[in-house]
Amino acid sequence: MQARRVAITGLGVISPYGGDITDFFERLVAGESASRHLLTDDLPRPLSIPFVNCPGFDAEAALSKPLVVTMERFAQLGMAATYLAWEHAGLPRQPEEASGESREHWGCIWGTALGGLAAFERGSRDFWQKGRERLSPLSVVQGMNNAVNAHVSIQLGLGGISTSHTAACASSGIAIGEAFRRVRSGDADVMLAGGSDVCQTYHVVRAWPAVVMAPGGADTSATACRPFAADRSGLVLGEGAAALVLEAWDHAVARGARIHGEIIGYGTSCDHSHLVRPQREGQVRAMRSALADGGLTPADIHYVNAHGTATAEGDPVEIAALREVFGELAPGLPVSATKSMHGHLLGAAGAIEAVVTALALREQAVPPTAHLAGRIDPACEGVDHVLEGRRGVPMQAALSSSFAFGGSNAVLAFRAPPR
């Protein structure tokens, strides 16, 4: 079968800002940071860190109480995001409402790095601190990494593939790319893809500062994440979820769906060199693969949503990879790292940044790398760093990159919707 065009017909985000996708994107373009100071006093050693959470999320209102009790928070966030994307796509939740069209080949591919880790941490506390001899049987289904795609498939009646990917920070980028391939190849007319993670489990938060987590107090947490800055000090963890409905172009047009953008390419690679030290060559291969897959040249790309975590080693490597791929075009290439505002969602990072990239093309607006003005590291120079949000920018194609510990790289190529 000839490769099919893949439309984005639905977008859903559970973000720290609490609003819909329009509010989410507008706040990013305005450079508004969602990072806040997290201070706890109910743990053996209190936490005092910059963090991004979703305080306004009401799981029972978004889902239902019977469903919520079977889910860990990462699954609640993920399920809520898929519902928003599904509604945004104009698709009914119940299959029988879909004019008799079968969903037996529609599917869901999800990404998460931590999955239901919080359920197991809670169980450990119950065992060792409270002396319990058994746990709730719900712990099993709450802890499953594939909980989101399983619940989605059941609730929406999707009979095709239902699976999850765990590849650290590239998890949801890979999930979206694999869903894209299934629609393009003709295996499915409709796919739901995205990612969710909840990073504020005690063990996770305690482990990351030993690696690359930025410090910060009440006065400095909002600007703690500074990708590409000379004074950057590490990433800021967050929680959240994002989902996309990917649909065969002709199928979307036939049902009168609004098309918000198009995925046209997907590239992956592995650095195969070090568990936590990124490699320029691996990132270059992934970007070039995405360009080739989409029939694009570097000259076709008008924006890159960078992985940009604000780590000492990661940022210069990523910029070096961009300089190599784009060559003499690199100085004019707009690049921004929106983790500076919405935080690093680990397994959900690729999904929320895919939504940002699709919206950038749809709205012809570029969000900035916040907190960067006047601070660019000389090792990160050589591209057009977006220091303030830009509007009215003519753009036709963009890349979104996800580079993970373990050396897993995933790059998605997008095209703007028809005008």
Coordinates of C-alpha atoms in Angstrom, one line a residue:
M1 CA 0.0 0.0 0.0
Q2 CA 1.2 3.5 -0.8
A3 CA 2.3 5.5 2.2
R4 CA -0.6 7.6 3.5
R5 CA -0.5 11.2 4.9
V6 CA -1.0 11.4 8.7
A7 CA -3.1 14.2 10.0
I8 CA -3.2 15.4 13.6
T9 CA -6.9 15.9 14.4
G10 CA -6.9 16.0 18.2
L11 CA -4.6 17.5 20.8
G12 CA -5.0 17.2 24.6
V13 CA -2.8 18.4 27.4
I14 CA -3.0 18.2 31.2
S15 CA -0.6 21.0 32.0
P16 CA 0.5 22.9 35.1
Y17 CA -1.3 26.0 33.8
G18 CA -4.6 24.2 34.2
G19 CA -6.3 25.6 31.1
D20 CA -7.0 24.2 27.6
I21 CA -4.4 23.8 24.8
T22 CA -4.9 27.4 23.7
D23 CA -4.2 28.7 27.2
F24 CA -1.3 26.3 27.5
F25 CA 0.3 27.6 24.3
E26 CA -0.3 31.2 25.0
R27 CA 1.4 31.0 28.3
L28 CA 4.4 29.4 26.7
V29 CA 4.7 32.0 24.0
A30 CA 4.5 34.6 26.8
G31 CA 7.4 33.0 28.5
E32 CA 5.5 32.1 31.7
S33 CA 7.3 29.6 33.9
A34 CA 5.2 27.0 35.8
S35 CA 8.1 26.0 38.0
R36 CA 7.4 26.5 41.7
H37 CA 9.1 25.7 45.0
L38 CA 8.1 22.3 46.4
L39 CA 8.5 22.1 50.1
T40 CA 7.3 19.1 52.1
D41 CA 7.5 18.2 55.8
D42 CA 5.8 14.8 55.9
L43 CA 8.7 12.7 54.8
P44 CA 11.8 11.3 56.6
R45 CA 13.8 14.0 55.0
P46 CA 11.8 17.0 53.8
L47 CA 12.0 18.0 50.1
S48 CA 12.9 21.5 49.1
I49 CA 13.2 21.7 45.3
P50 CA 11.9 23.5 42.2
F51 CA 9.1 21.4 40.7
V52 CA 6.3 21.6 38.2
N53 CA 3.0 20.0 39.1
C54 CA -0.7 20.2 38.1
P55 CA -2.4 21.4 41.3
G56 CA -5.7 22.1 39.5
F57 CA -6.2 18.6 38.2
D58 CA -9.4 16.9 39.4
A59 CA -9.2 13.3 38.5
E60 CA -12.8 12.4 39.5
A61 CA -14.2 15.4 37.5
A62 CA -12.1 14.5 34.4
L63 CA -12.9 10.7 34.6
S64 CA -15.1 9.1 37.2
K65 CA -14.7 7.8 40.7
P66 CA -14.9 4.1 39.8
L67 CA -12.3 4.6 37.2
V68 CA -10.0 6.7 39.3
V69 CA -9.6 4.2 42.1
T70 CA -8.2 1.7 39.7
M71 CA -5.5 4.1 38.5
E72 CA -2.2 5.6 39.7
R73 CA -1.9 9.4 39.1
F74 CA 0.2 9.0 36.0
A75 CA -2.7 7.0 34.4
Q76 CA -5.3 9.5 35.6
L77 CA -3.4 12.3 33.9
G78 CA -2.9 10.2 30.8
M79 CA -6.5 9.1 30.5
A80 CA -7.7 12.7 31.0
A81 CA -5.4 13.9 28.2
T82 CA -6.6 11.3 25.8
Y83 CA -10.2 12.2 26.5
L84 CA -9.4 15.8 25.7
A85 CA -7.6 14.9 22.5
W86 CA -10.5 12.5 21.5
E87 CA -13.0 15.3 22.1
H88 CA -10.8 17.8 20.2
A89 CA -10.8 15.4 17.3
G90 CA -14.6 15.4 17.3
L91 CA -14.8 11.6 17.9
P92 CA -17.5 10.1 20.2
R93 CA -16.4 8.1 23.1
Q94 CA -18.8 5.2 22.5
P95 CA -18.1 3.2 19.3
E96 CA -21.8 2.8 18.6
E97 CA -22.1 6.5 18.2
A98 CA -19.6 6.5 15.4
S99 CA -22.0 5.8 12.5
G100 CA -21.3 2.1 12.7
E101 CA -17.6 2.4 11.9
S102 CA -15.5 -0.4 13.4
R103 CA -12.7 0.5 15.7
E104 CA -11.2 -3.0 15.7
H105 CA -8.1 -1.7 14.0
W106 CA -7.8 1.6 15.8
G107 CA -5.2 1.6 18.7
C108 CA -3.3 3.4 21.4
I109 CA 0.5 3.6 21.9
W110 CA 1.6 5.3 25.1
G111 CA 4.9 6.5 26.6
T112 CA 6.0 6.6 30.2
A113 CA 9.3 6.4 32.0
L114 CA 8.2 5.8 35.5
G115 CA 4.7 4.4 35.0
G116 CA 3.0 3.3 38.3
L117 CA 6.2 3.6 40.4
A118 CA 4.3 5.5 43.0
A119 CA 2.0 2.5 43.7
F120 CA 5.1 0.4 44.5
E121 CA 6.7 3.1 46.6
R122 CA 3.5 3.4 48.6
G123 CA 3.4 -0.4 49.0
S124 CA 7.0 -0.4 50.3
R125 CA 6.1 2.3 52.9
D126 CA 3.1 0.2 54.0
F127 CA 5.3 -2.8 54.4
W128 CA 8.3 -1.3 56.1
Q129 CA 6.9 1.6 58.0
K130 CA 3.4 0.5 58.8
G131 CA 4.1 -3.2 59.2
R132 CA 1.4 -4.4 56.9
E133 CA 1.5 -8.0 55.7
R134 CA -0.4 -7.6 52.4
L135 CA -1.3 -4.8 49.9
S136 CA -4.5 -4.0 48.0
P137 CA -4.8 -6.1 44.9
L138 CA -5.3 -2.9 43.0
S139 CA -1.6 -2.3 43.4
V140 CA -1.0 -4.6 40.5
V141 CA -3.2 -2.7 38.0
Q142 CA -2.2 0.7 39.4
G143 CA 1.5 -0.1 38.9
M144 CA 1.3 -1.4 35.3
N145 CA 3.3 0.8 32.9
N146 CA 0.7 -0.1 30.2
A147 CA -2.2 1.1 32.4
V148 CA -3.0 4.2 30.2
N149 CA -3.2 2.4 26.9
A150 CA -5.2 -0.4 28.5
H151 CA -7.8 1.9 30.0
V152 CA -7.9 4.0 26.8
S153 CA -8.5 0.9 24.7
I154 CA -11.3 -0.3 27.0
Q155 CA -13.0 3.0 27.4
L156 CA -12.9 4.0 23.7
G157 CA -13.4 0.5 22.3
L158 CA -10.1 0.4 20.4
G159 CA -9.4 -3.2 19.2
G160 CA -6.1 -2.6 17.5
I161 CA -2.6 -2.4 19.1
S162 CA -2.5 -1.4 22.7
T163 CA 1.0 -1.1 24.0
S164 CA 3.4 1.2 25.9
H165 CA 7.0 2.3 25.4
T166 CA 9.5 3.0 28.2
A167 CA 12.8 4.6 26.9
A168 CA 13.4 7.2 29.6
C169 CA 12.9 10.7 28.2
A170 CA 12.3 9.5 24.6
S171 CA 9.4 7.3 25.7
S172 CA 6.5 9.3 24.3
G173 CA 8.4 10.5 21.3
I174 CA 8.9 6.9 20.3
A175 CA 5.2 6.2 21.1
I176 CA 4.1 8.9 18.7
G177 CA 6.5 7.9 16.0
E178 CA 5.4 4.3 16.1
A179 CA 1.7 5.3 16.0
F180 CA 2.5 7.5 13.1
R181 CA 4.1 4.6 11.2
R182 CA 1.0 2.5 11.8
V183 CA -1.3 5.1 10.3
R184 CA 1.0 5.8 7.4
S185 CA 1.3 2.1 6.5
G186 CA -2.4 1.5 6.5
D187 CA -2.5 -0.7 9.7
A188 CA -4.8 1.8 11.3
D189 CA -7.0 4.7 10.3
V190 CA -6.9 6.3 13.8
M191 CA -4.3 6.0 16.6
L192 CA -4.1 7.7 20.0
A193 CA -0.5 8.4 21.2
G194 CA 1.2 10.4 23.9
G195 CA 2.7 10.1 27.3
S196 CA 2.3 10.8 31.0
D197 CA 4.5 10.7 34.0
V198 CA 4.4 11.7 37.7
C199 CA 7.9 12.4 39.0
Q200 CA 7.3 13.5 42.6
T201 CA 7.7 10.1 44.2
Y202 CA 10.1 10.4 47.1
H203 CA 12.8 8.0 45.7
V204 CA 12.7 9.7 42.3
V205 CA 13.1 13.2 43.6
R206 CA 15.8 12.1 46.0
A207 CA 17.8 10.3 43.2
W208 CA 17.8 13.1 40.6
P209 CA 19.7 15.8 42.5
A210 CA 22.6 13.4 42.6
V211 CA 22.6 13.5 38.8
V212 CA 21.3 16.7 37.1
M213 CA 18.5 18.4 39.1
A214 CA 18.6 22.1 39.5
P215 CA 18.5 23.6 43.0
G216 CA 16.2 26.5 44.0
G217 CA 14.2 28.0 46.8
A218 CA 11.1 30.1 47.0
D219 CA 12.6 33.0 45.3
T220 CA 14.5 31.2 42.5
S221 CA 12.5 28.2 41.6
A222 CA 10.6 30.0 38.8
T223 CA 13.8 30.5 36.8
A224 CA 15.7 27.4 38.0
C225 CA 15.6 25.7 34.5
R226 CA 17.8 27.6 32.1
P227 CA 18.6 25.5 29.0
F228 CA 21.6 26.7 27.0
A229 CA 22.5 29.3 29.6
A230 CA 26.1 29.8 30.9
D231 CA 24.8 29.6 34.5
R232 CA 22.5 26.6 34.0
S233 CA 22.4 24.2 36.9
G234 CA 20.2 21.3 35.8
L235 CA 16.7 20.2 35.0
V236 CA 13.4 20.8 36.8
L237 CA 11.2 17.7 37.1
G238 CA 7.4 17.9 36.4
E239 CA 4.3 16.0 36.0
G240 CA 1.7 16.0 33.3
A241 CA 0.3 14.3 30.2
A242 CA -0.2 15.0 26.5
A243 CA -2.0 13.1 23.8
L244 CA -2.5 13.3 20.0
V245 CA -5.0 11.8 17.7
L246 CA -3.3 10.7 14.5
E247 CA -5.6 9.9 11.6
A248 CA -5.2 8.9 8.0
W249 CA -5.6 12.1 6.0
D250 CA -8.4 10.9 3.7
H251 CA -10.3 9.5 6.7
A252 CA -10.1 12.8 8.5
V253 CA -11.2 14.8 5.4
A254 CA -14.1 12.3 4.8
R255 CA -15.6 12.9 8.2
G256 CA -15.0 16.7 8.1
A257 CA -12.4 16.8 10.9
R258 CA -10.3 19.9 11.5
I259 CA -6.7 19.1 10.7
H260 CA -4.3 20.8 13.2
G261 CA -1.1 19.7 11.5
E262 CA 0.6 16.7 10.0
I263 CA 3.4 14.4 11.1
I264 CA 5.6 13.6 8.1
G265 CA 8.7 12.0 9.4
Y266 CA 10.2 10.0 12.3
G267 CA 13.8 9.2 13.0
T268 CA 15.4 7.1 15.8
S269 CA 18.9 6.1 16.8
C270 CA 20.9 4.9 19.7
D271 CA 24.2 6.5 20.8
H272 CA 25.5 3.0 21.9
S273 CA 28.3 4.7 23.8
H274 CA 27.3 5.6 27.4
L275 CA 24.3 5.3 29.7
V276 CA 24.0 9.0 30.6
R277 CA 26.4 10.9 28.4
P278 CA 24.8 12.0 25.1
Q279 CA 26.6 11.6 21.8
R280 CA 26.4 14.1 19.0
E281 CA 26.7 11.5 16.3
G282 CA 23.6 9.6 17.6
Q283 CA 21.5 12.8 17.6
V284 CA 22.7 13.7 14.1
R285 CA 21.6 10.3 12.8
A286 CA 18.1 10.6 14.4
M287 CA 17.6 14.1 13.0
R288 CA 18.8 13.2 9.5
S289 CA 16.6 10.1 9.6
A290 CA 13.5 12.1 10.4
L291 CA 14.3 14.6 7.6
A292 CA 14.8 11.8 5.1
D293 CA 11.7 10.0 6.3
G294 CA 9.7 13.1 5.7
G295 CA 11.3 13.9 2.3
L296 CA 12.8 17.1 3.8
T297 CA 16.0 19.0 3.6
P298 CA 17.5 21.2 6.3
A299 CA 16.3 24.2 4.4
D300 CA 12.7 23.1 4.8
I301 CA 12.8 23.4 8.6
H302 CA 11.7 26.6 10.2
Y303 CA 11.8 25.7 13.9
V304 CA 13.2 23.1 16.2
N305 CA 11.7 22.4 19.6
A306 CA 14.9 21.2 21.3
H307 CA 15.2 18.6 24.0
G308 CA 17.1 21.2 26.0
T309 CA 17.2 20.0 29.6
A310 CA 19.6 22.6 31.0
T311 CA 22.3 20.1 31.8
A312 CA 26.0 20.8 31.5
E313 CA 26.8 18.0 29.1
G314 CA 23.5 17.7 27.2
D315 CA 22.9 21.2 26.0
P316 CA 26.2 21.7 24.1
V317 CA 26.0 18.3 22.5
E318 CA 22.5 19.0 21.2
I319 CA 23.5 22.4 19.7
A320 CA 26.6 20.8 18.2
A321 CA 24.3 18.2 16.5
L322 CA 22.1 20.9 15.2
R323 CA 25.1 22.8 13.8
E324 CA 26.2 19.6 12.0
V325 CA 22.8 18.8 10.5
F326 CA 22.0 22.3 9.4
G327 CA 25.4 23.5 8.5
E328 CA 25.5 27.1 7.2
L329 CA 21.8 27.4 7.8
A330 CA 22.2 26.8 11.6
P331 CA 22.7 30.5 12.6
G332 CA 19.3 31.3 11.2
L333 CA 17.5 28.3 12.6
P334 CA 15.0 29.2 15.4
V335 CA 15.5 26.9 18.4
S336 CA 13.8 26.9 21.8
A337 CA 13.6 24.6 24.8
T338 CA 10.1 24.8 26.4
K339 CA 11.2 22.7 29.4
S340 CA 12.4 26.0 30.7
M341 CA 8.7 26.7 31.5
H342 CA 6.7 23.4 31.7
G343 CA 9.5 21.4 33.2
H344 CA 10.9 18.0 32.3
L345 CA 8.1 15.4 32.2
L346 CA 10.5 12.5 31.6
G347 CA 8.5 9.9 29.7
A348 CA 5.8 12.5 28.8
A349 CA 8.4 15.1 27.5
G350 CA 8.2 14.1 23.9
A351 CA 4.4 14.2 23.9
I352 CA 4.0 17.6 25.4
E353 CA 6.7 19.0 23.1
A354 CA 5.1 17.4 20.1
V355 CA 1.9 19.3 21.0
V356 CA 3.9 22.5 21.4
T357 CA 5.5 22.0 18.0
A358 CA 2.2 21.2 16.2
L359 CA 0.6 24.3 17.8
A360 CA 3.6 26.5 16.8
L361 CA 3.1 25.6 13.2
R362 CA -0.7 26.0 13.4
E363 CA -0.5 29.4 15.1
Q364 CA 2.7 30.5 13.3
A365 CA 4.2 31.4 16.6
V366 CA 7.3 30.3 18.4
P367 CA 7.6 30.0 22.2
P368 CA 11.0 31.0 23.7
T369 CA 13.6 29.4 25.9
A370 CA 12.7 31.3 29.1
H371 CA 15.4 32.9 31.3
L372 CA 18.0 32.8 28.6
A373 CA 18.4 36.5 27.6
G374 CA 22.0 37.6 28.1
R375 CA 23.1 34.2 29.4
I376 CA 23.9 32.0 26.4
D377 CA 26.8 29.6 27.0
P378 CA 29.4 30.1 24.3
A379 CA 29.4 26.3 23.8
C380 CA 25.7 26.6 22.9
E381 CA 26.0 29.4 20.3
G382 CA 25.5 28.9 16.6
V383 CA 21.7 28.8 16.3
D384 CA 19.0 31.4 16.5
H385 CA 18.0 31.0 20.2
V386 CA 14.4 32.3 20.6
L387 CA 14.7 34.6 23.7
E388 CA 11.1 36.0 23.5
G389 CA 8.0 34.6 22.0
R390 CA 7.6 35.4 18.3
R391 CA 4.3 35.7 16.5
G392 CA 3.4 35.9 12.8
V393 CA 6.4 33.7 11.8
P394 CA 5.9 32.0 8.5
M395 CA 6.6 28.3 9.1
Q396 CA 5.9 25.2 7.1
A397 CA 7.9 22.5 8.9
A398 CA 9.5 21.8 12.3
L399 CA 11.3 19.2 14.3
S400 CA 10.8 18.1 17.9
S401 CA 13.7 16.1 19.5
S402 CA 13.8 13.7 22.5
F403 CA 17.1 12.4 23.7
A404 CA 17.2 10.0 26.6
F405 CA 19.5 8.4 29.1
G406 CA 20.5 5.0 27.7
G407 CA 21.2 6.7 24.4
S408 CA 17.7 6.4 22.9
N409 CA 17.0 9.3 20.4
A410 CA 13.7 10.1 18.7
V411 CA 12.9 13.0 16.4
L412 CA 9.5 13.9 14.9
A413 CA 9.0 16.0 11.8
F414 CA 5.8 18.1 11.5
R415 CA 4.2 20.1 8.7
A416 CA 1.8 23.0 9.2
P417 CA -1.9 22.5 8.4
P418 CA -3.4 23.7 5.1
R419 CA -4.5 27.3 5.1

